[in-house]
Each structure stands twice: as structure tokens, then as C-alpha cells.
Amino acid sequence: MLARQFDALLRAADADGGVEFDGLRVAREGGGDAEDGAAADAGGYTFATPAHEATGLSESELHAHAEGSPYVTNWYFWEREVQRHDSPRRAFLRRAEAADEHDAAARHEALGDGMVTEWGQLRIEATLSGDGDGSRRYDVRHVDDADRAVADLERHDDPLGARELAKYDYDGMYRPLKTGANMPTGWAFHGLDWRDAVETVETLYPATVANWYREQRGELDIDHWTDTTDRQTGIYGVVSELPREAVEWVAEAACDDSQCVKRREWQYSADDELAADGGTGAFPCREPCSLVIAAGRKWTKLEEEEPREYTFRLTPSEKEQIEGVLDAVADGRVDEIREADVYEDANRYRTRYLRAKLFDDHGNLGGVPTDPEEHHEAE
Amino acid sequence: MSQALVIVAHGSHLNPGSSAPTYDHADTIRAAGAFDEVRTGFWKEEPSLREVLRTCEADEVYVVPMFISEGYFTEQVIPRELRLDDWDVADWDSDGLSADVATYTAADTGQTVHYCGPVGTHGSMTDVLVRRAESVTNDPDVGEGFGFAVVGHGTERNENSAKAIEYHAERVRDLDRFDEVQALYMDEEPEVDDVTDYFTVEDVVVVPLFISDGFHTQEDIPEDMGLTDDYRTGYDVPAAVDGHRVWYAGAVGTESLMADVVLERAADAGADVGAAIESVRETTRVAPGADD
């Protein structure tokens, strides 16, 4: 405990109501509005934790009780450093050490070893600063880097630096969706104070803390598919025309846990739930995002087409290979398929072979033109 | 009472560089320390325009759109997404160039939102265009013996877009600093393709009035002007075209002095920016003058 922490505790104990926080109770007996030291001497202080209670303490006796008490440094950290009652940031930091489940002393002990929570693909470890003042330090990194030493990771200190590192995926491709399930690995923010820890998370996953907090309080303002698409204008005005059944496929295609770490809470409408799995993410998705809306525009136009019947002749294996290629592309596995692994349907040589066999000179599958009119003209 | 600045921009699903100028200017303003919080929000990136206000703790928020002109985005999309339910474009009382600020309460957060006009139509944007000319020529005194062209989209999608180009061209002309000044367009006369036809002086600085570099400023305009046959091979600055030397500056929005325009917008709307405007003007000066 630092001198300024005890001073703050004394001031708080002398004030109305004293201190009552996370199991710590410190107050001056006989009220709390003495105007001089004499009253304090007369009444004395109470110092109580779940483990013990002492009353009638002088200032120096109170100091002796407070010294080394995790309850006091815990109080100081939350009530004099973080403050921000009823704010998303405070709630998020409380979550990082399961403050609603564990007593301050138990947390003090656990923070010594590090307390770990996950947030999307982020692993957040809260520890004590080591200065004996109860302040916390945070390590933020990719969950897949949990077991790696900080020295083996690219170290960052500036929360805004997170913008650049999360801009591209591991293969260097632009990530248009910050909560996409393709956060690159290999970096760490280490030794952050609470402000920078929250800011780093905010930079990597914008607004997720604010929306999670609203959800915790039962105040998440969900905009369902019809709410969001009905308010679109301009080139996106058309998206509201996408058929109901296609919205299922949109959610299955774009909002699955394998694609985005948010948990989809929006449905088709307030009283019409989608069957697609919303996922298990720590934080909610409160409306179809701009990526879904932009893709939805393309799907809306595609769904305006009428189906036609085409006739192709395929061997059973060729049919299965086409299915296998679709799966591999949809699951993002194409890059993992080895060049000589001809047992994989989406292997490049296998695919080139199929194209050489089945496409005509105009790129038509099985020589069947996409548009029947085209066929007549060709004849 | 704490105050926040929120810079809102288009962003992109495809171009990773689209958000860069917005981030850069936000960082400059953050460093100047005038606001308790400086945040960015995007139409196509995150936080979305819909959710950016809830990332601010401040009760008082100044929203500055990183857009070139008044139009669809500033008049419809941004106020709708920010949930400024009482928004009425008439509250800006603008002739297409004069939007300054209108104040509302955001329906979801209850914050007081001072919704400012776009950066592109602010008078100080003229200074940024000139600063861009200084940057690209690496000469803080550039002007004499030089022509100056401002390039915009044209009226195809939004008539206010051309108004903004004309407005700044006129203001640069009034400075009497460059020998010749011309407004040029991508999709109407006078066309940027014919840039050298509009100047008699040999050296011409060309500055596109665009927020960020992308398809138009990096591919279309360089090829249209004949700086290169293929944008992928790059071009010289200056480039020799029809007996002229064309100094192509790229999007004006990437110029660091843009941070000043954002600040001026907020200050005009009543934000207490202290000495930040002077400090930003100083820290973003062109290098050759920086050692004076």
C-alpha cells in the first residue's frame, strides 16, 4: 500500500458512509462528518473484511490493518483509478478478473498468477503490476499464442498500433471485417495499464465492449434483418427484397462462428427467428453489418433470376468432385491443399483436369451454354 | 463536461488504404490534446456509423464528416445512421457549400451531437490544397511560374461536388499565388484528360479533391492525364506530358494539414479546441520550412 492510497482511504473513511466495496468496510464510528481530529480519536475507525473486523482503531492502528491488505489496494484500483461506475469499460475490466464471482483477496491471489479471459480471438490476461499498489497490468494477444513467450511475439505498446496489425490476415490479405475469425497471430500487447488494455480491445474489436455491456444490462438495441434492410437507401435499398429463406442462407454463410466471432442476436424480425446458428461468441452482433448488407445486395440480384433446367453428364466421382470443390472454397481450405495431393477434390491438378475435360472453348460446363438463346445462335 | 470528436468517413471493404487518412488526422488531433476522446466511424468499416457514438464516454460529441461535398452521405446516410432523429437538412441552412453545424440528441445514447458540415467545403480546405502543392513540389513557396488544377468527379452524381471544386479553384485563384488556376473534372468538361490544354505555363500542379487515394486517384486520373500507360508501373513526379511538367499530388485528403480542417469544423461548431489549431498547423508544415 502506498502512502497516497492510505491517505485516500482515510479521506474516504471520514466522508459520509465511509468505504464499502468488494468486501472492504472502513468507516469512522459515530458518523462521518467530524470537523477535527478529536472526533476521530473519540470514535475511532472500523476496518472490516470478510475475514475479520476491528473497531475503535486509531489512525495508526487503521494503517496497520490496511497495510498489506489486498482489499485496500483493490478498493483503490477500482474506486480511485478506474472509477467510471456504470460504464462499459469498468464492466469489461471487472469481467477480466471475474470480479462478480470472486472476493478481492481471492482475486489478489489469482491475479498473482494471472487471470485469463477470452474475447473473440483475443486472450486477455490480467495480473498485478508488482508494485504492491494493487494496480493491474494486462497482456492482450491471440488465443492461439497463449503458450508463447512474450519475447517470441512481436511486441506492441500503443493501442492504436493494433489498427495496422489487425488490418491484414496471416496471408497478408485485407480484413474488411474486424471481428472476422481471421485475426493474425504472432503479436502481443504486454504490460498495458487498464486504459490501454480497454483501448486495445476497442481498436481490435470496435464497439464490442459497448454492445456487450448493453446486453448485460438487458438494453441491447437489436436491429433485425427487416429493421436494417428497411432503412437502407440508395444502392442498398433493394436488399429488403431478398426472400425470407435466402436470409437463412445469408446468416449461415456469413455469420457462422467460423466466419465472425460476434454472436448473432438479430433475427429475420422481432417475432420471426432464423433457424441458422447464431454462434457462441462472447459479445453480441446487434444488426446485419455493412459486409452482410453489401453481399446481400449481390444475393438479392442473384435471387431475382429464375432457375432453369440444365442437363450435364457427369461420372459419380465428377459430381462429388464439384461438391468437394465447393466445400473447399466455402471452408477456406484451398490454400491448405498440397500441390501433389491428387486425392483432394479441390487439388489444382484435379481441378484443371476436370476443366479440361468438361469445359468447351467458351468455358461452358459440359458444352451447355448458360443462356439457351446463345445455343441457338451458335447453331 | 467532457467533449469528444468523432470523424466519420466512408471506408472500404476492398481498399485497405481508404481509412488511412481518417486515422492519421484523428491521431494528429488526439496528440494535440483538445478533446477528451477522438474516435473514428465508418460506413463500410468498424465501428460503424451506427455504433460509433456508443464508443464515446463524452456527453458532448462533435461529428465531422470526412466527405468532399454535401450530398447523399452527409444529408441522408450519416444523420440516419447516427440516429439524429430530428435531423432536417434545412437546419444546415446551406446553399450546397455553407453547411456549418446543426445540433441534436442521439436517440440511442442521449449524447448531444453537433453535426458539422463536411471537411471538403470548409474555407480552410483551400489552404490544404495549396499545402498539397507545396508538399508535392517540396517547395513551401511554390506558386510563381506554376499552374494549379483542382480535380473532382463532376456533377454526374452530385451537383454539389462540382460546386466544391469551383469554390476552391476560385479561392486559390484569389490568392494570386499561381500563374493559372483551373477546375477540372473526371466525367465532364473541362476534363482532366486534357489538363495540358488548359495551361500555358510549363509546370502544373494537379490536386484531386478526394478524401483518400483509391481507384480514381491512383488509377484513373494518372492514366487519363497520360502520366503513365499503366498505373501499375507508376509515374514520375513531375511527369513530362505534351511539353508540360505535371506534378500530380494524389488525394488532397492524405495531406496532414487536413487535420486542421477537421479541427476548424469542430471549433466552428463550438468545440473548445484551445491552441490545437495553431499546434496542428505548426506540426503539419512542409519539411523544408520546418527547420526555420
XYZ file of C-alpha atoms in Angstrom:
671
model
C 0.000 0.000 0.000
C 1.358 3.394 -0.971
C 1.122 6.455 1.256
C -1.296 8.133 -1.133
C -3.506 5.078 -1.046
C -3.770 5.233 2.739
C -4.425 8.970 2.567
C -7.232 8.315 0.109
C -8.628 5.599 2.365
C -8.619 7.933 5.359
C -10.397 10.640 3.410
C -12.985 8.152 2.193
C -13.458 6.729 5.706
C -14.027 10.218 7.061
C -16.548 11.008 4.368
C -20.226 10.176 4.522
C -20.831 6.471 4.693
C -17.159 5.546 4.682
C -15.906 2.811 2.384
C -17.929 -0.230 1.469
C -16.537 -2.013 -1.551
C -15.750 -5.584 -2.660
C -15.812 -6.889 0.923
C -13.910 -3.973 2.467
C -15.624 -1.780 5.023
C -13.820 1.197 6.549
C -15.632 3.921 8.429
C -15.271 6.215 11.304
C -17.579 5.294 14.092
C -20.270 7.618 15.227
C -20.987 9.178 11.888
C -18.583 10.545 9.394
C -18.609 14.276 9.343
C -16.188 15.287 12.079
C -14.644 18.642 11.614
C -11.479 17.979 13.542
C -9.202 15.141 14.536
C -10.568 14.965 18.068
C -13.829 13.431 16.944
C -11.928 10.785 15.039
C -9.894 9.921 18.116
C -13.043 9.713 20.178
C -14.947 7.448 17.793
C -12.136 5.517 16.201
C -12.208 3.629 12.906
C -13.703 0.359 11.873
C -11.745 -1.847 9.485
C -13.611 -4.906 8.282
C -13.087 -7.579 5.640
C -14.878 -10.911 5.229
C -12.072 -12.464 7.313
C -12.006 -10.124 10.288
C -13.291 -6.941 11.813
C -11.574 -4.444 14.098
C -13.211 -1.457 15.702
C -12.205 1.564 17.734
C -8.971 1.943 15.793
C -6.720 4.965 15.915
C -5.354 6.270 12.625
C -2.081 4.421 13.139
C -3.917 1.222 14.069
C -6.042 1.591 10.960
C -2.838 1.972 8.961
C -1.508 -1.235 10.440
C -4.654 -3.101 9.410
C -4.723 -1.588 5.947
C -1.066 -2.242 5.280
C -0.702 -5.295 3.061
C -4.452 -5.789 2.770
C -5.488 -6.769 -0.772
C -8.914 -5.333 -0.002
C -7.438 -1.851 0.334
C -5.371 -1.883 -2.857
C -8.320 -3.470 -4.670
C -10.562 -0.650 -3.458
C -8.051 1.939 -4.565
C -7.651 0.435 -8.030
C -11.366 0.300 -8.730
C -12.602 3.356 -6.888
C -9.736 5.778 -7.317
C -8.116 4.700 -10.587
C -10.701 3.095 -12.875
C -13.797 4.738 -11.379
C -16.296 5.140 -14.265
C -19.173 3.455 -12.466
C -21.821 2.076 -14.781
C -19.542 2.245 -17.770
C -18.729 -0.417 -20.366
C -15.015 -0.060 -19.696
C -15.271 -0.717 -15.997
C -17.604 -3.659 -16.548
C -15.216 -5.133 -19.089
C -12.251 -4.841 -16.733
C -14.301 -6.385 -13.909
C -15.071 -9.282 -16.243
C -11.339 -9.725 -16.937
C -10.861 -10.796 -13.320
C -14.309 -12.301 -12.680
C -14.863 -9.647 -10.036
C -18.508 -10.566 -9.559
C -17.614 -14.150 -8.689
C -14.511 -13.857 -6.533
C -13.708 -11.962 -3.399
C -10.945 -9.320 -3.527
C -8.491 -11.460 -1.591
C -9.067 -14.475 -3.823
C -8.600 -12.295 -6.878
C -5.428 -10.810 -5.458
C -4.087 -14.321 -5.143
C -5.279 -15.362 -8.611
C -4.031 -12.186 -10.280
C -0.571 -13.034 -8.924
C -0.569 -15.990 -11.299
C -2.609 -14.211 -13.961
C -6.343 -14.413 -14.714
C -7.260 -15.234 -18.277
C -10.413 -14.431 -20.212
C -11.172 -14.641 -23.917
C -12.855 -12.068 -26.115
C -13.361 -13.276 -29.645
C -9.932 -14.448 -30.730
C -8.270 -12.358 -28.037
C -6.720 -13.764 -24.914
C -6.594 -11.219 -22.116
C -4.512 -11.918 -19.058
C -4.856 -9.674 -16.030
C -2.036 -9.584 -13.481
C -0.833 -7.332 -10.670
C 1.703 -4.666 -11.511
C 4.145 -5.965 -8.934
C 4.469 -2.548 -7.317
C 2.374 -3.625 -4.342
C -0.216 -0.979 -5.104
C -2.829 -3.356 -6.464
C -2.859 -1.814 -9.915
C -3.409 -4.244 -12.750
C -1.446 -4.985 -15.875
C -2.874 -6.663 -18.948
C -1.482 -8.847 -21.696
C -3.525 -8.985 -24.908
C -2.694 -11.461 -27.653
C -4.249 -14.016 -29.995
C -5.753 -17.045 -28.229
C -3.574 -19.299 -30.365
C -0.471 -17.628 -28.924
C -1.426 -18.497 -25.331
C 1.632 -20.643 -24.698
C 4.198 -18.474 -26.450
C 6.724 -16.360 -24.567
C 6.324 -12.607 -24.966
C 9.863 -12.494 -26.341
C 8.782 -14.730 -29.222
C 5.972 -12.381 -30.214
C 6.004 -9.017 -31.939
C 5.631 -6.663 -29.005
C 3.358 -3.628 -29.144
C 2.706 -0.872 -26.612
C 0.491 1.627 -28.399
C -3.168 0.528 -28.560
C -3.575 2.353 -31.862
C -0.819 0.143 -33.268
C -3.443 -2.600 -33.177
C -5.076 -0.979 -36.211
C -2.236 -1.946 -38.509
C -1.598 -5.411 -37.166
C -5.239 -6.437 -37.479
C -5.692 -4.860 -40.901
C -4.382 -7.919 -42.719
C -4.806 -11.624 -42.083
C -1.967 -14.062 -41.726
C -1.592 -14.281 -45.508
C -1.450 -10.518 -45.897
C -4.995 -10.146 -47.206
C -7.078 -7.145 -46.120
C -9.590 -7.942 -43.368
C -12.713 -5.894 -44.156
C -14.447 -7.210 -41.027
C -12.651 -6.518 -37.774
C -14.478 -9.322 -35.991
C -13.743 -11.769 -38.816
C -12.420 -15.080 -37.473
C -9.093 -14.466 -39.175
C -7.195 -12.339 -36.697
C -3.483 -12.778 -37.377
C -1.268 -14.334 -34.697
C 2.259 -13.577 -33.559
C 1.922 -10.334 -31.613
C 1.385 -9.251 -28.024
C 0.475 -6.150 -26.100
C 2.180 -6.688 -22.788
C 2.197 -4.784 -19.523
C -0.683 -2.493 -20.515
C -2.413 -0.404 -17.903
C -6.197 -0.624 -17.734
C -6.783 2.320 -20.064
C -4.583 0.935 -22.799
C -5.963 -2.567 -22.334
C -9.516 -1.402 -22.986
C -8.351 0.799 -25.837
C -6.509 -2.097 -27.465
C -9.626 -4.259 -27.340
C -11.684 -1.334 -28.668
C -9.265 -0.936 -31.574
C -9.227 -4.619 -32.463
C -12.953 -5.189 -31.953
C -14.667 -1.779 -32.123
C -17.869 -1.247 -30.138
C -17.944 -4.841 -28.896
C -17.440 -3.776 -25.274
C -20.205 -1.177 -25.523
C -22.641 -3.654 -27.076
C -21.783 -6.443 -24.626
C -22.368 -4.010 -21.774
C -25.756 -3.047 -23.139
C -26.613 -6.719 -23.427
C -25.520 -7.344 -19.816
C -27.946 -4.680 -18.714
C -30.702 -6.044 -20.889
C -30.578 -2.949 -23.066
C -29.114 -4.242 -26.304
C -30.864 -2.470 -29.154
C -31.126 -5.197 -31.747
C -31.957 -4.258 -35.323
C -33.271 -7.361 -37.030
C -32.848 -8.097 -40.737
C -36.052 -6.318 -41.706
C -35.247 -3.296 -39.487
C -31.821 -2.833 -41.021
C -32.736 -3.527 -44.625
C -35.866 -1.347 -44.467
C -33.821 1.694 -43.530
C -31.342 1.257 -46.397
C -31.457 3.714 -49.271
C -29.504 4.229 -52.472
C -27.944 1.120 -53.954
C -28.768 -0.892 -50.812
C -32.484 -0.129 -50.882
C -33.004 -3.323 -52.867
C -31.714 -5.611 -50.099
C -35.070 -5.629 -48.300
C -36.416 -7.614 -51.257
C -34.266 -10.643 -50.500
C -36.638 -13.584 -49.825
C -37.030 -14.804 -46.251
C -35.490 -18.226 -46.976
C -32.426 -16.589 -48.523
C -31.813 -14.651 -45.308
C -31.266 -18.041 -43.639
C -28.549 -18.778 -46.158
C -27.017 -15.329 -45.601
C -26.785 -15.970 -41.860
C -25.395 -19.454 -42.416
C -22.870 -18.196 -44.969
C -21.631 -15.039 -43.274
C -22.475 -15.094 -39.582
C -21.301 -18.544 -38.550
C -18.667 -18.793 -35.788
C -16.187 -19.943 -38.404
C -16.525 -16.566 -40.140
C -17.181 -13.973 -37.442
C -16.574 -14.006 -33.695
C -19.681 -11.983 -32.869
C -22.745 -13.864 -31.648
C -25.607 -13.088 -33.989
C -28.548 -11.809 -31.968
C -30.527 -10.342 -34.871
C -33.227 -12.447 -36.440
C -35.353 -12.051 -39.529
C -37.644 -9.833 -37.487
C -38.515 -9.383 -33.823
C -41.067 -12.207 -33.969
C -39.514 -14.393 -36.657
C -36.350 -16.222 -35.625
C -33.834 -17.610 -38.075
C -33.002 -21.299 -37.847
C -29.317 -20.675 -38.583
C -26.938 -20.971 -35.636
C -26.156 -17.594 -34.095
C -22.869 -18.782 -32.674
C -21.273 -18.748 -29.231
C -19.298 -15.500 -29.273
C -18.661 -13.586 -26.046
C -20.170 -10.420 -27.471
C -23.333 -9.840 -29.495
C -23.914 -8.780 -33.079
C -26.802 -6.342 -32.941
C -27.586 -5.969 -36.640
C -26.559 -7.162 -40.112
C -23.176 -5.495 -40.685
C -22.189 -3.493 -43.737
C -20.443 -6.510 -45.225
C -23.620 -8.575 -44.978
C -25.643 -5.731 -46.468
C -23.206 -5.308 -49.362
C -23.164 -9.060 -50.035
C -26.934 -9.102 -49.517
C -27.270 -6.682 -52.415
C -25.460 -9.139 -54.684
C -27.555 -12.041 -53.401
C -30.740 -10.062 -53.900
C -29.873 -9.520 -57.538
C -28.868 -13.163 -57.983
C -32.090 -14.394 -56.377
C -34.100 -12.398 -58.908
C -33.121 -14.935 -61.557
C -35.462 -17.821 -62.334
C -33.991 -21.325 -62.134
C -33.550 -23.204 -65.379
C -33.003 -26.833 -66.093
C -29.627 -27.815 -67.461
C -28.536 -31.298 -68.405
C -24.962 -32.368 -67.794
C -23.435 -35.804 -67.946
C -21.016 -36.392 -65.068
C -19.453 -39.510 -63.599
C -20.367 -40.039 -59.931
C -16.866 -39.007 -58.952
C -17.107 -35.848 -61.029
C -20.330 -34.885 -59.295
C -18.665 -35.485 -55.949
C -15.605 -33.559 -57.005
C -17.693 -30.490 -57.834
C -19.255 -30.753 -54.397
C -15.804 -31.136 -52.882
C -14.526 -28.036 -54.664
C -17.486 -26.013 -53.367
C -16.795 -27.242 -49.837
C -13.095 -26.459 -50.034
C -13.681 -22.903 -51.258
C -16.505 -22.280 -48.771
C -14.418 -23.543 -45.885
C -11.338 -21.592 -46.956
C -9.256 -24.769 -47.297
C -7.939 -24.260 -50.818
C -4.564 -22.930 -49.699
C -4.009 -25.951 -47.460
C -4.293 -28.492 -50.255
C -0.881 -29.705 -51.279
C 0.133 -29.471 -54.907
C 0.569 -33.207 -55.378
C -2.348 -34.302 -53.195
C -4.477 -35.529 -56.074
C -6.784 -37.281 -53.617
C -8.266 -33.889 -52.710
C -11.191 -32.808 -54.901
C -10.010 -29.204 -54.926
C -6.407 -30.065 -55.775
C -5.251 -27.747 -58.537
C -4.289 -30.509 -60.988
C -7.523 -32.375 -60.312
C -9.486 -29.196 -60.928
C -7.581 -28.298 -64.071
C -8.151 -31.808 -65.380
C -11.876 -31.534 -64.764
C -11.982 -28.173 -66.514
C -10.005 -29.516 -69.492
C -12.452 -32.393 -69.789
C -15.767 -30.676 -69.132
C -15.476 -27.129 -70.493
C -15.895 -26.275 -74.135
C -13.908 -23.496 -75.798
C -16.308 -20.887 -74.407
C -15.905 -22.002 -70.815
C -19.316 -23.710 -70.733
C -19.682 -26.654 -68.382
C -20.396 -29.804 -70.426
C -20.646 -27.635 -73.549
C -24.043 -26.427 -72.280
C -24.429 -22.661 -72.804
C -25.688 -20.664 -69.826
C -28.286 -18.947 -71.965
C -30.272 -21.276 -74.305
C -30.571 -18.432 -76.847
C -26.827 -18.441 -77.130
C -27.030 -22.120 -78.073
C -29.355 -21.439 -80.993
C -27.148 -18.656 -82.233
C -24.164 -20.955 -82.062
C -26.008 -23.426 -84.179
C -18.323 18.433 -19.293
C -16.192 16.200 -21.458
C -16.179 16.560 -25.238
C -15.421 14.030 -27.936
C -14.556 14.384 -31.584
C -15.874 11.739 -33.949
C -14.576 11.753 -37.505
C -16.868 9.828 -39.833
C -15.764 8.560 -43.221
C -16.767 6.143 -45.967
C -14.157 3.397 -45.530
C -13.971 0.382 -47.817
C -14.471 -3.377 -47.878
C -11.851 -3.707 -50.597
C -9.244 -0.960 -50.248
C -7.188 -1.145 -47.048
C -5.873 2.383 -47.611
C -9.276 4.050 -47.609
C -9.391 4.607 -43.845
C -5.739 5.663 -43.528
C -6.190 9.449 -43.867
C -9.031 9.413 -41.342
C -6.889 7.523 -38.826
C -3.906 9.788 -39.487
C -5.846 13.002 -38.925
C -7.514 11.555 -35.838
C -4.066 10.745 -34.445
C -2.807 14.274 -35.140
C -5.779 15.782 -33.341
C -5.522 13.310 -30.483
C -1.896 14.331 -29.989
C -2.928 17.996 -29.885
C -4.979 17.129 -26.802
C -8.012 19.329 -27.419
C -10.594 16.550 -26.976
C -11.111 14.039 -24.190
C -11.718 11.424 -26.853
C -11.105 11.286 -30.589
C -12.856 8.439 -32.380
C -13.445 7.348 -35.963
C -16.504 5.717 -37.511
C -17.160 4.360 -40.997
C -19.945 3.482 -43.376
C -18.089 0.373 -44.541
C -15.787 -0.385 -41.631
C -15.978 -0.602 -37.864
C -17.030 0.908 -35.656
C -19.961 1.530 -37.966
C -21.657 4.910 -38.105
C -24.487 3.162 -36.279
C -22.320 2.228 -33.305
C -19.576 4.828 -33.132
C -21.328 7.146 -30.685
C -21.575 4.422 -28.060
C -17.787 4.057 -28.115
C -17.527 7.603 -26.658
C -17.968 8.335 -22.982
C -18.379 12.082 -23.526
C -21.793 13.746 -23.320
C -20.905 16.295 -25.946
C -19.861 14.960 -29.335
C -18.661 16.861 -32.403
C -19.126 14.834 -35.562
C -17.097 15.880 -38.595
C -17.709 14.081 -41.919
C -14.615 13.311 -43.991
C -16.518 13.920 -47.194
C -15.797 16.300 -50.041
C -19.230 17.756 -50.554
C -22.726 17.997 -49.174
C -24.883 15.273 -50.623
C -26.276 11.801 -50.134
C -23.887 10.743 -47.373
C -23.849 13.944 -45.349
C -27.562 14.637 -45.763
C -29.084 11.169 -45.541
C -26.799 8.308 -44.548
C -24.776 9.826 -41.702
C -27.630 11.506 -39.755
C -29.816 8.416 -40.168
C -27.117 6.001 -39.009
C -26.173 8.230 -36.057
C -29.842 8.278 -35.068
C -30.177 12.045 -35.177
C -33.915 11.539 -35.431
C -34.745 15.224 -35.605
C -32.350 15.828 -38.459
C -33.642 18.111 -41.139
C -31.280 19.174 -43.890
C -32.851 22.632 -43.691
C -31.205 23.012 -40.272
C -27.883 23.389 -42.062
C -29.388 26.267 -43.994
C -26.867 25.612 -46.731
C -26.551 26.713 -50.341
C -24.650 23.479 -51.010
C -21.377 24.881 -49.728
C -22.211 26.577 -46.455
C -23.263 23.804 -44.050
C -21.695 24.501 -40.673
C -23.433 22.738 -37.802
C -26.759 21.515 -36.504
C -27.209 20.080 -33.023
C -29.343 17.104 -31.969
C -29.705 14.438 -29.321
C -28.733 10.942 -30.467
C -31.739 8.673 -29.934
C -29.772 5.679 -28.631
C -27.088 7.269 -26.441
C -28.699 10.549 -25.439
C -25.495 12.382 -26.283
C -25.603 15.921 -27.602
C -24.319 15.662 -31.160
C -23.028 18.685 -33.022
C -23.260 17.521 -36.596
C -20.825 19.551 -38.712
C -20.630 20.194 -42.427
C -18.173 18.129 -44.463
C -14.465 18.982 -44.482
C -14.458 19.448 -48.253
C -16.490 22.642 -48.252
C -14.727 24.406 -45.390
C -12.775 27.505 -46.403
C -9.594 26.199 -44.814
C -9.665 23.319 -47.293
C -8.219 25.794 -49.797
C -5.143 26.039 -47.586
C -4.813 22.272 -47.674
C -4.960 22.253 -51.479
C -2.154 24.801 -51.549
C -0.235 22.879 -48.902
C -0.592 19.801 -51.094
C 1.081 21.721 -53.904
C 3.895 22.656 -51.538
C 4.269 19.021 -50.474
C 4.378 17.568 -53.962
C 6.886 20.150 -55.209
C 8.746 20.119 -51.898
C 8.722 23.913 -52.102
C 6.937 25.927 -49.388
C 6.885 28.947 -51.715
C 5.614 27.223 -54.861
C 3.408 29.458 -56.986
C 5.260 31.681 -59.424
C 5.650 30.018 -62.797
C 3.226 27.274 -61.799
C -0.286 26.384 -62.846
C -2.704 24.792 -60.365
C -5.527 22.368 -61.158
C -8.163 21.100 -58.725
C -9.760 17.867 -59.912
C -13.162 16.496 -58.946
C -15.721 13.955 -60.007
C -18.079 16.332 -61.735
C -21.808 16.663 -61.496
C -22.765 13.173 -62.654
C -23.756 12.014 -59.193
C -23.999 15.198 -57.182
C -24.080 18.805 -58.305
C -22.634 19.988 -55.002
C -19.483 18.045 -55.794
C -18.725 20.390 -58.720
C -19.663 23.394 -56.599
C -16.949 22.482 -54.113
C -14.356 22.209 -56.871
C -15.325 25.596 -58.328
C -15.366 27.168 -54.896
C -11.820 26.143 -54.050
C -10.476 26.866 -57.541
C -11.864 30.380 -57.192
C -10.299 30.804 -53.777
C -6.894 29.578 -54.970
C -7.195 31.990 -57.904
C -7.929 34.837 -55.469
C -4.680 34.135 -53.653
C -2.907 35.358 -56.764
C -0.146 32.916 -55.974
C -0.204 30.603 -59.002
C 0.066 31.886 -62.565
C -3.008 29.980 -63.692
C -5.758 28.073 -61.849
C -8.240 25.652 -63.358
C -11.030 23.347 -62.119
C -11.078 20.011 -63.963
C -13.443 17.032 -63.869
C -13.341 13.318 -64.446
C -16.683 12.978 -66.178
C -17.410 16.337 -67.788
C -15.781 19.338 -69.453
C -13.238 20.675 -68.780
C -11.821 17.170 -68.488
C -8.749 16.186 -66.591
C -7.677 14.162 -69.653
C -6.900 17.431 -71.436
C -5.096 19.014 -68.498
C -2.219 20.406 -70.564
C -4.617 22.186 -72.947
C -5.747 24.421 -70.121
C -2.341 25.750 -69.115
C 0.258 27.889 -70.855
C 2.868 27.597 -68.092
C 5.155 24.595 -68.216
C 4.728 23.421 -64.620
C 1.291 22.368 -63.453
C 0.364 21.007 -60.031
C -2.689 18.739 -60.135
C -4.534 18.097 -56.878
C -7.606 15.824 -56.785
C -10.228 16.945 -54.257
C -10.687 13.413 -52.896
C -10.562 12.178 -49.317
C -8.392 9.129 -49.840
C -6.325 7.517 -52.524
C -8.004 4.710 -54.392
C -9.166 3.658 -57.821
C -9.899 7.187 -59.108
C -6.813 8.964 -57.806
C -4.314 6.156 -58.255
C -5.504 4.517 -61.464
C -7.981 6.618 -63.469
C -6.560 10.114 -63.184
C -2.864 9.247 -63.746
C -3.776 7.243 -66.850
C -6.284 9.830 -68.109
C -3.710 12.596 -67.880
C -1.130 10.483 -69.695
C 1.296 10.310 -66.768
C 1.551 6.585 -67.437
C 0.048 3.964 -69.737
C -0.406 1.574 -66.858
C -0.864 2.792 -63.299
C 0.827 -0.389 -62.036
C 4.145 0.760 -63.444
C 3.858 4.069 -61.568
C 4.647 7.563 -62.855
C 7.191 10.305 -62.356
C 6.613 13.422 -60.284
C 6.842 15.645 -62.173
C 5.905 13.748 -65.333
C 6.519 15.126 -68.824
C 3.231 15.420 -70.743
C 2.861 17.340 -74.031
C 5.664 19.755 -73.238
C 4.428 20.340 -69.667
C 5.681 19.110 -66.382
C 2.736 17.703 -64.423
C 3.158 17.481 -60.657
C 0.428 15.056 -59.665
C -0.269 15.269 -55.939
C -2.735 12.438 -55.273
C -5.740 12.850 -52.973
C -5.715 16.084 -51.009
C -7.267 14.210 -48.066
C -3.965 12.499 -47.347
C -2.265 15.842 -46.667
C -1.524 16.120 -42.960
C -2.926 19.663 -42.761
C -6.376 18.097 -43.269
C -6.386 17.608 -39.505
C -6.668 21.382 -39.279
C -9.853 21.422 -41.343
C -11.402 18.809 -39.071
C -10.497 20.914 -36.039
C -11.825 24.095 -37.646
C -15.133 22.369 -38.334
C -15.415 21.357 -34.680
C -14.295 24.778 -33.448
C -16.854 26.479 -35.691
C -19.459 24.226 -34.093
C -18.488 25.424 -30.635
C -15.896 22.890 -29.520
C -13.248 24.198 -27.186
C -10.110 23.326 -29.115
C -7.744 25.637 -27.235
C -4.469 26.081 -29.051
C -4.895 22.895 -31.067
C -5.459 24.660 -34.389
C -2.181 26.566 -34.126
C -0.358 23.475 -32.925
C -1.677 21.321 -35.768
C -0.875 23.986 -38.344
C 2.659 24.066 -36.995
C 3.268 20.326 -36.748
C 1.985 19.592 -40.252
C 4.144 22.132 -42.073
C 6.113 21.145 -45.168
C 9.559 19.860 -44.243
C 11.799 22.472 -45.938
C 10.296 25.182 -43.759
C 10.372 23.111 -40.597
C 13.958 23.978 -39.639
C 13.480 27.745 -39.819
